[in-house]
PDB file of C-alpha atoms in Angstrom:
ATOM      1  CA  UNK N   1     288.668 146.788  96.824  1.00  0.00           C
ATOM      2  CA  UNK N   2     287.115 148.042 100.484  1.00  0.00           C
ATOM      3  CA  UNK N   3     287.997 151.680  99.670  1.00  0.00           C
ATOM      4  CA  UNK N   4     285.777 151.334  96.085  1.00  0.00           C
ATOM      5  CA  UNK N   5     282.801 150.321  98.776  1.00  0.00           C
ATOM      6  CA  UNK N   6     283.724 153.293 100.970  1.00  0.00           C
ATOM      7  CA  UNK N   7     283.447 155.876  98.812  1.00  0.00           C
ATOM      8  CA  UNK N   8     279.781 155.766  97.997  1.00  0.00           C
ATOM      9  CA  UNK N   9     279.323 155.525 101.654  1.00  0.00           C
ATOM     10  CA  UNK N  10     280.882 158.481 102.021  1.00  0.00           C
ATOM     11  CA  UNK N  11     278.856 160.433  99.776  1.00  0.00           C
ATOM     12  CA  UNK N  12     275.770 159.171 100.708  1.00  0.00           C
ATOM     13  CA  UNK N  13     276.357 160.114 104.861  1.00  0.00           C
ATOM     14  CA  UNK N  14     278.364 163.438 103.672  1.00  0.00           C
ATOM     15  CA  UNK N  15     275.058 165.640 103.313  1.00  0.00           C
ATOM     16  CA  UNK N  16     275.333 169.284 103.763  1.00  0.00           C
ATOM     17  CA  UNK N  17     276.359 169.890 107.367  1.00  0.00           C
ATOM     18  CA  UNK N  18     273.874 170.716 109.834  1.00  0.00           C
ATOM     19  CA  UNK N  19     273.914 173.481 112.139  1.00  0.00           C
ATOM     20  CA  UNK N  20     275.118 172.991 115.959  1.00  0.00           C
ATOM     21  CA  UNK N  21     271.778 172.110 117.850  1.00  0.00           C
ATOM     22  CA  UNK N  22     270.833 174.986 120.055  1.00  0.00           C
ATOM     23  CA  UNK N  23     270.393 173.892 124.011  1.00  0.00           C
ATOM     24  CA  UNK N  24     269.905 176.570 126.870  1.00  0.00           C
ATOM     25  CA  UNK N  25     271.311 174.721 130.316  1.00  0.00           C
ATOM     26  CA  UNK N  26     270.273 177.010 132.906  1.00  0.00           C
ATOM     27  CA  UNK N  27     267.676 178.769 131.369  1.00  0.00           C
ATOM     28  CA  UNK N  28     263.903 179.706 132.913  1.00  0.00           C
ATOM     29  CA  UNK N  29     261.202 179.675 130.607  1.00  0.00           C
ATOM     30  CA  UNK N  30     258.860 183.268 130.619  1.00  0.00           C
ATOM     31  CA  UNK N  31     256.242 182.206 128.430  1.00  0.00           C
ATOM     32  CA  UNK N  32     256.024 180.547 125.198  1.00  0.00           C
ATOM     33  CA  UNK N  33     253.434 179.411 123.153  1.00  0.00           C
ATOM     34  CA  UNK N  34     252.117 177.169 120.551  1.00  0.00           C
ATOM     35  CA  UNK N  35     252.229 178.381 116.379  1.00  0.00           C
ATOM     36  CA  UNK N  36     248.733 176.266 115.478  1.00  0.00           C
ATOM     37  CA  UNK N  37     249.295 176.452 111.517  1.00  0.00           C
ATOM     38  CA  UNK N  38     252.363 174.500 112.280  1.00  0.00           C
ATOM     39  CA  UNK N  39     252.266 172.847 115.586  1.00  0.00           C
ATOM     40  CA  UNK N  40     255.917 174.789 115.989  1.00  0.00           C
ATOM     41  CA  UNK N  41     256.858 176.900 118.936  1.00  0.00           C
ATOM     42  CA  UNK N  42     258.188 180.202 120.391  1.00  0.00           C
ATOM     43  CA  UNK N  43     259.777 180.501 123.694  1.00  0.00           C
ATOM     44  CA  UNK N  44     260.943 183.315 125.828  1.00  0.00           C
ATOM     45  CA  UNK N  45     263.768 182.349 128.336  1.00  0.00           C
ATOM     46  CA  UNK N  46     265.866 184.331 130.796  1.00  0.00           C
ATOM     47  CA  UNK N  47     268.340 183.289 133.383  1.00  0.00           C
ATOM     48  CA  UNK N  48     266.156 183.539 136.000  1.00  0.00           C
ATOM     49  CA  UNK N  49     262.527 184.331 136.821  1.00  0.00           C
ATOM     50  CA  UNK N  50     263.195 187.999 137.717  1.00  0.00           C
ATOM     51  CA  UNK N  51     264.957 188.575 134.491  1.00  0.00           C
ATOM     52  CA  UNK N  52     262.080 187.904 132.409  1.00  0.00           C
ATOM     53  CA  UNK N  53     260.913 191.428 132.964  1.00  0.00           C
ATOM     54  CA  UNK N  54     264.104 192.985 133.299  1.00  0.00           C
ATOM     55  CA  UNK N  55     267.096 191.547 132.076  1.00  0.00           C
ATOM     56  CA  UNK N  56     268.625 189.722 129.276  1.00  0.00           C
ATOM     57  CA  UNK N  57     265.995 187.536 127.533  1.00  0.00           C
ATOM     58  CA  UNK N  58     266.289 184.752 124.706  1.00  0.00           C
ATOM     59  CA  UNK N  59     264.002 184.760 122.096  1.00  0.00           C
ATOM     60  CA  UNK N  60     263.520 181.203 120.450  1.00  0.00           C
ATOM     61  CA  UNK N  61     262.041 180.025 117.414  1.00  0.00           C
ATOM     62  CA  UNK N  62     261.470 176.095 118.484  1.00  0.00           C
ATOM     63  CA  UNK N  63     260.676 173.520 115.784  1.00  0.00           C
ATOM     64  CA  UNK N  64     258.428 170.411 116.197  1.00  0.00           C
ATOM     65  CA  UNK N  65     259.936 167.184 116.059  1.00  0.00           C
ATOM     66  CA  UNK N  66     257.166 164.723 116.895  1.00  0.00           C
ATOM     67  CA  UNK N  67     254.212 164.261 115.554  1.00  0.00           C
ATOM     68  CA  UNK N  68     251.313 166.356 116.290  1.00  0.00           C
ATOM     69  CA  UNK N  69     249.641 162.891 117.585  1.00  0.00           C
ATOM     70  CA  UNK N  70     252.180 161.985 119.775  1.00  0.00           C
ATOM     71  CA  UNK N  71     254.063 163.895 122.927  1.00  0.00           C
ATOM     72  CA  UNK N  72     255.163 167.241 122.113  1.00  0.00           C
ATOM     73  CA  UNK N  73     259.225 167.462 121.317  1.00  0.00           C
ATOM     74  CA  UNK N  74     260.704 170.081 120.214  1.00  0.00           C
ATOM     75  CA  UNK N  75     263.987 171.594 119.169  1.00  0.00           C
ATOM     76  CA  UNK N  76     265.516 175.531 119.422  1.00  0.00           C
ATOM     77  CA  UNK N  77     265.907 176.531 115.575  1.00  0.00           C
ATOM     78  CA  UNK N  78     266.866 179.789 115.880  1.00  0.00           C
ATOM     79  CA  UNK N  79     267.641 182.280 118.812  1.00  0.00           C
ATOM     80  CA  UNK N  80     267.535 186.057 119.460  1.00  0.00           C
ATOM     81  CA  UNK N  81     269.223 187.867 121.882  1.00  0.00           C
ATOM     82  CA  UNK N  82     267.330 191.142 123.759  1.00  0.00           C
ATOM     83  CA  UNK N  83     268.518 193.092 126.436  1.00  0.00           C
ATOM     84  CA  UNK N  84     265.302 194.560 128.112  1.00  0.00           C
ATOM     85  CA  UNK N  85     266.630 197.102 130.593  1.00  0.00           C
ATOM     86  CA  UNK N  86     263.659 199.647 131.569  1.00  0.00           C
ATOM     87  CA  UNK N  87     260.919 198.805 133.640  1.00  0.00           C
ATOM     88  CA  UNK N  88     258.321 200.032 131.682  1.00  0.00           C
ATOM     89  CA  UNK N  89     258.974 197.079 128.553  1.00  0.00           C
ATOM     90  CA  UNK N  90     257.829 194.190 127.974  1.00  0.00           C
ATOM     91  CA  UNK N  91     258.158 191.200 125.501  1.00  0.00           C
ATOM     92  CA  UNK N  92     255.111 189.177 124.658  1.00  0.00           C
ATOM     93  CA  UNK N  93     254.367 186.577 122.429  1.00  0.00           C
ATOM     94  CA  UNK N  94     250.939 188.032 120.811  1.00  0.00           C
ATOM     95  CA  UNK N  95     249.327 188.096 117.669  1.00  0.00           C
ATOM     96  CA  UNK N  96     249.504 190.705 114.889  1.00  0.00           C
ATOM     97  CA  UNK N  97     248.315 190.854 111.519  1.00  0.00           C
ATOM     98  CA  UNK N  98     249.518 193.518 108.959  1.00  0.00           C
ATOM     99  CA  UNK N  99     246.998 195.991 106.884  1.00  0.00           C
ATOM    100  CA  UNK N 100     246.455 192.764 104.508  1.00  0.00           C
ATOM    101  CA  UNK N 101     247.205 189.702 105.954  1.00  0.00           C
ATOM    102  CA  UNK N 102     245.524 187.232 108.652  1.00  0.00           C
ATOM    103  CA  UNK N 103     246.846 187.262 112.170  1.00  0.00           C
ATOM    104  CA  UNK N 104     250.581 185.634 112.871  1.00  0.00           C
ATOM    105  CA  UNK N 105     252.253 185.023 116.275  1.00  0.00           C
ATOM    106  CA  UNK N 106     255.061 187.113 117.012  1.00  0.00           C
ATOM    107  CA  UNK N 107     257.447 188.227 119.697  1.00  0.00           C
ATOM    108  CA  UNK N 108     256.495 192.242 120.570  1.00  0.00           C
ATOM    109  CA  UNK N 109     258.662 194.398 122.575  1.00  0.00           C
ATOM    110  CA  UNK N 110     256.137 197.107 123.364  1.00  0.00           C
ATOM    111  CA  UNK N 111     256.029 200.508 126.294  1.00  0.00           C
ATOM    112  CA  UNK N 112     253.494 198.800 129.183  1.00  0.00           C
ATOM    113  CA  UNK N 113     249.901 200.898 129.878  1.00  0.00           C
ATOM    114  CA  UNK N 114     247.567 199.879 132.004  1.00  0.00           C
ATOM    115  CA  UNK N 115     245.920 196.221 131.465  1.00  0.00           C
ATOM    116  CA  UNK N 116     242.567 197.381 130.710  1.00  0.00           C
ATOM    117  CA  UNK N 117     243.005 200.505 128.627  1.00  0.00           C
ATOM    118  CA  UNK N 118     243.594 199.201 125.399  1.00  0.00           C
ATOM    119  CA  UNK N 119     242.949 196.273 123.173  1.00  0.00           C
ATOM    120  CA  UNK N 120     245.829 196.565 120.806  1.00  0.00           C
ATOM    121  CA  UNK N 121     248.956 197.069 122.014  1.00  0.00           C
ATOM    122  CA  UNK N 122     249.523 201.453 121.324  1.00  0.00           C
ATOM    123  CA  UNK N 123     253.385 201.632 121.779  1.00  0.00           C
ATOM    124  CA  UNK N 124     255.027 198.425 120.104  1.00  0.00           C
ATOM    125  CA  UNK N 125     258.831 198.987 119.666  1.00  0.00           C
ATOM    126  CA  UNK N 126     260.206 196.179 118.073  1.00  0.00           C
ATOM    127  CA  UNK N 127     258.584 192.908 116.465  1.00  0.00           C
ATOM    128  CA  UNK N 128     260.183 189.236 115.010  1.00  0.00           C
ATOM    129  CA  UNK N 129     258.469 186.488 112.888  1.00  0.00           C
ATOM    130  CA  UNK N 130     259.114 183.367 111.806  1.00  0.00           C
ATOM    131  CA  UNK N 131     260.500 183.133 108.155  1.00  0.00           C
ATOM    132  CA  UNK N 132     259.513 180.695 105.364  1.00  0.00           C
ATOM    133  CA  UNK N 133     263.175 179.418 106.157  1.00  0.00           C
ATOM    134  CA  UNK N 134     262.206 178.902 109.917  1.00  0.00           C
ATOM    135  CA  UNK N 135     264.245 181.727 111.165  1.00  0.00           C
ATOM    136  CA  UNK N 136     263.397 184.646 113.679  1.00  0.00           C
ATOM    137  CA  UNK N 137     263.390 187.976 111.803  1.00  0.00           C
ATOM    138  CA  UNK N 138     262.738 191.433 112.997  1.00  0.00           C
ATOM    139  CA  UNK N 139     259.688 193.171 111.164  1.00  0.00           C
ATOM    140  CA  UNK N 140     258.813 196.683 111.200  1.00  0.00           C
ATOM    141  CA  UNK N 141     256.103 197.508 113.187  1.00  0.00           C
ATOM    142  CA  UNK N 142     254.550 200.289 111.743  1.00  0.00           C
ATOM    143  CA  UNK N 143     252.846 197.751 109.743  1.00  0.00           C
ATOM    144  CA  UNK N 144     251.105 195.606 112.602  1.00  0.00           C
ATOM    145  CA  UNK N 145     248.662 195.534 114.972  1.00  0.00           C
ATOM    146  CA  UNK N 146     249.166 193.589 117.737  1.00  0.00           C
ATOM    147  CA  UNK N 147     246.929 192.568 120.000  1.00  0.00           C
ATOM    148  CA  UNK N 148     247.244 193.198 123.766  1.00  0.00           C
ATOM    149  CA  UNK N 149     246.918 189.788 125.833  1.00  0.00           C
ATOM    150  CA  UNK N 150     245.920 192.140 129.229  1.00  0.00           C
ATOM    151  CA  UNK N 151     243.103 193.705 127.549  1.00  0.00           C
ATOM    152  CA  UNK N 152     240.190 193.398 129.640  1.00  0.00           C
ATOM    153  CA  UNK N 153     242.130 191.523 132.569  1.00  0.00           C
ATOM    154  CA  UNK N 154     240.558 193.800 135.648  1.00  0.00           C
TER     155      UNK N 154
END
């Protein structure tokens, strides 16, 4: 008779399985920042300070699990992994929009100039996004136009 009661049980707990939850001991945070449409986040992390401008970097796509009303808690979604090994790159969280489209937050690897000289970013390499599905995807930059966060900083 206790196995009949069981069973149910079982199907009602026996969802489908969720993924591992994503945790980076260790890590330094470079920079992240704040999506406002959905009060999710994006985070840049290295193993250690230096690293964040040359080294291997973690891209995270973070999701909010408090309310927006209450302290901010958050959980990794979705990682990627980027090896940036020449001085002259740089990853950024900035926003670009696409020829029709309003402006998104994305991660940018992008060729440094000079703070001041330009207000969008001229050499962007590679780009990711957030997907409907909450995952980080790669996006072709020769559709966006990002903008530079140094402009005007001198």
């Amino acid at each position: 008779m206790r196995s009949w009661l069981l069973l149910p049980l079982f199907f009602l707990t026996s969802g489908t399985p969720r993924s591992p939850r994503i945790v980076l001991p260790g890590y330094f945070t470079c920079r992240g920042a704040l999506m406002l449409e959905s009060g999710n986040g994006l985070s840049c992390y290295a193993k250690t300070q230096a690293a964040c401008q040359n080294g291997q970097l973690v891209l995270a796509f973070e999701r909010r699990l408090s309310p927006r009303t209450a302290r901010a808690r958050f959980e990794i979604a979705d990682t990627v992994h980027l090896r940036v090994a020449a001085p002259q790159r740089q990853v950024d969280i900035t926003y670009c929009s696409a020829a029709t489209g309003k402006p998104r937050q994305y991660f940018v690897l992008y060729k440094r100039v000079p703070a001041a000289e330009k207000r969008y970013l001229p050499y962007p390499l590679r780009a990711w996004g957030v997907s409907a599905q909450g995952h980080l995807v790669e996006v072709p930059v020769k559709s966006l136009r990002c903008l530079n966060n140094d402009y005007g900083a001198y």
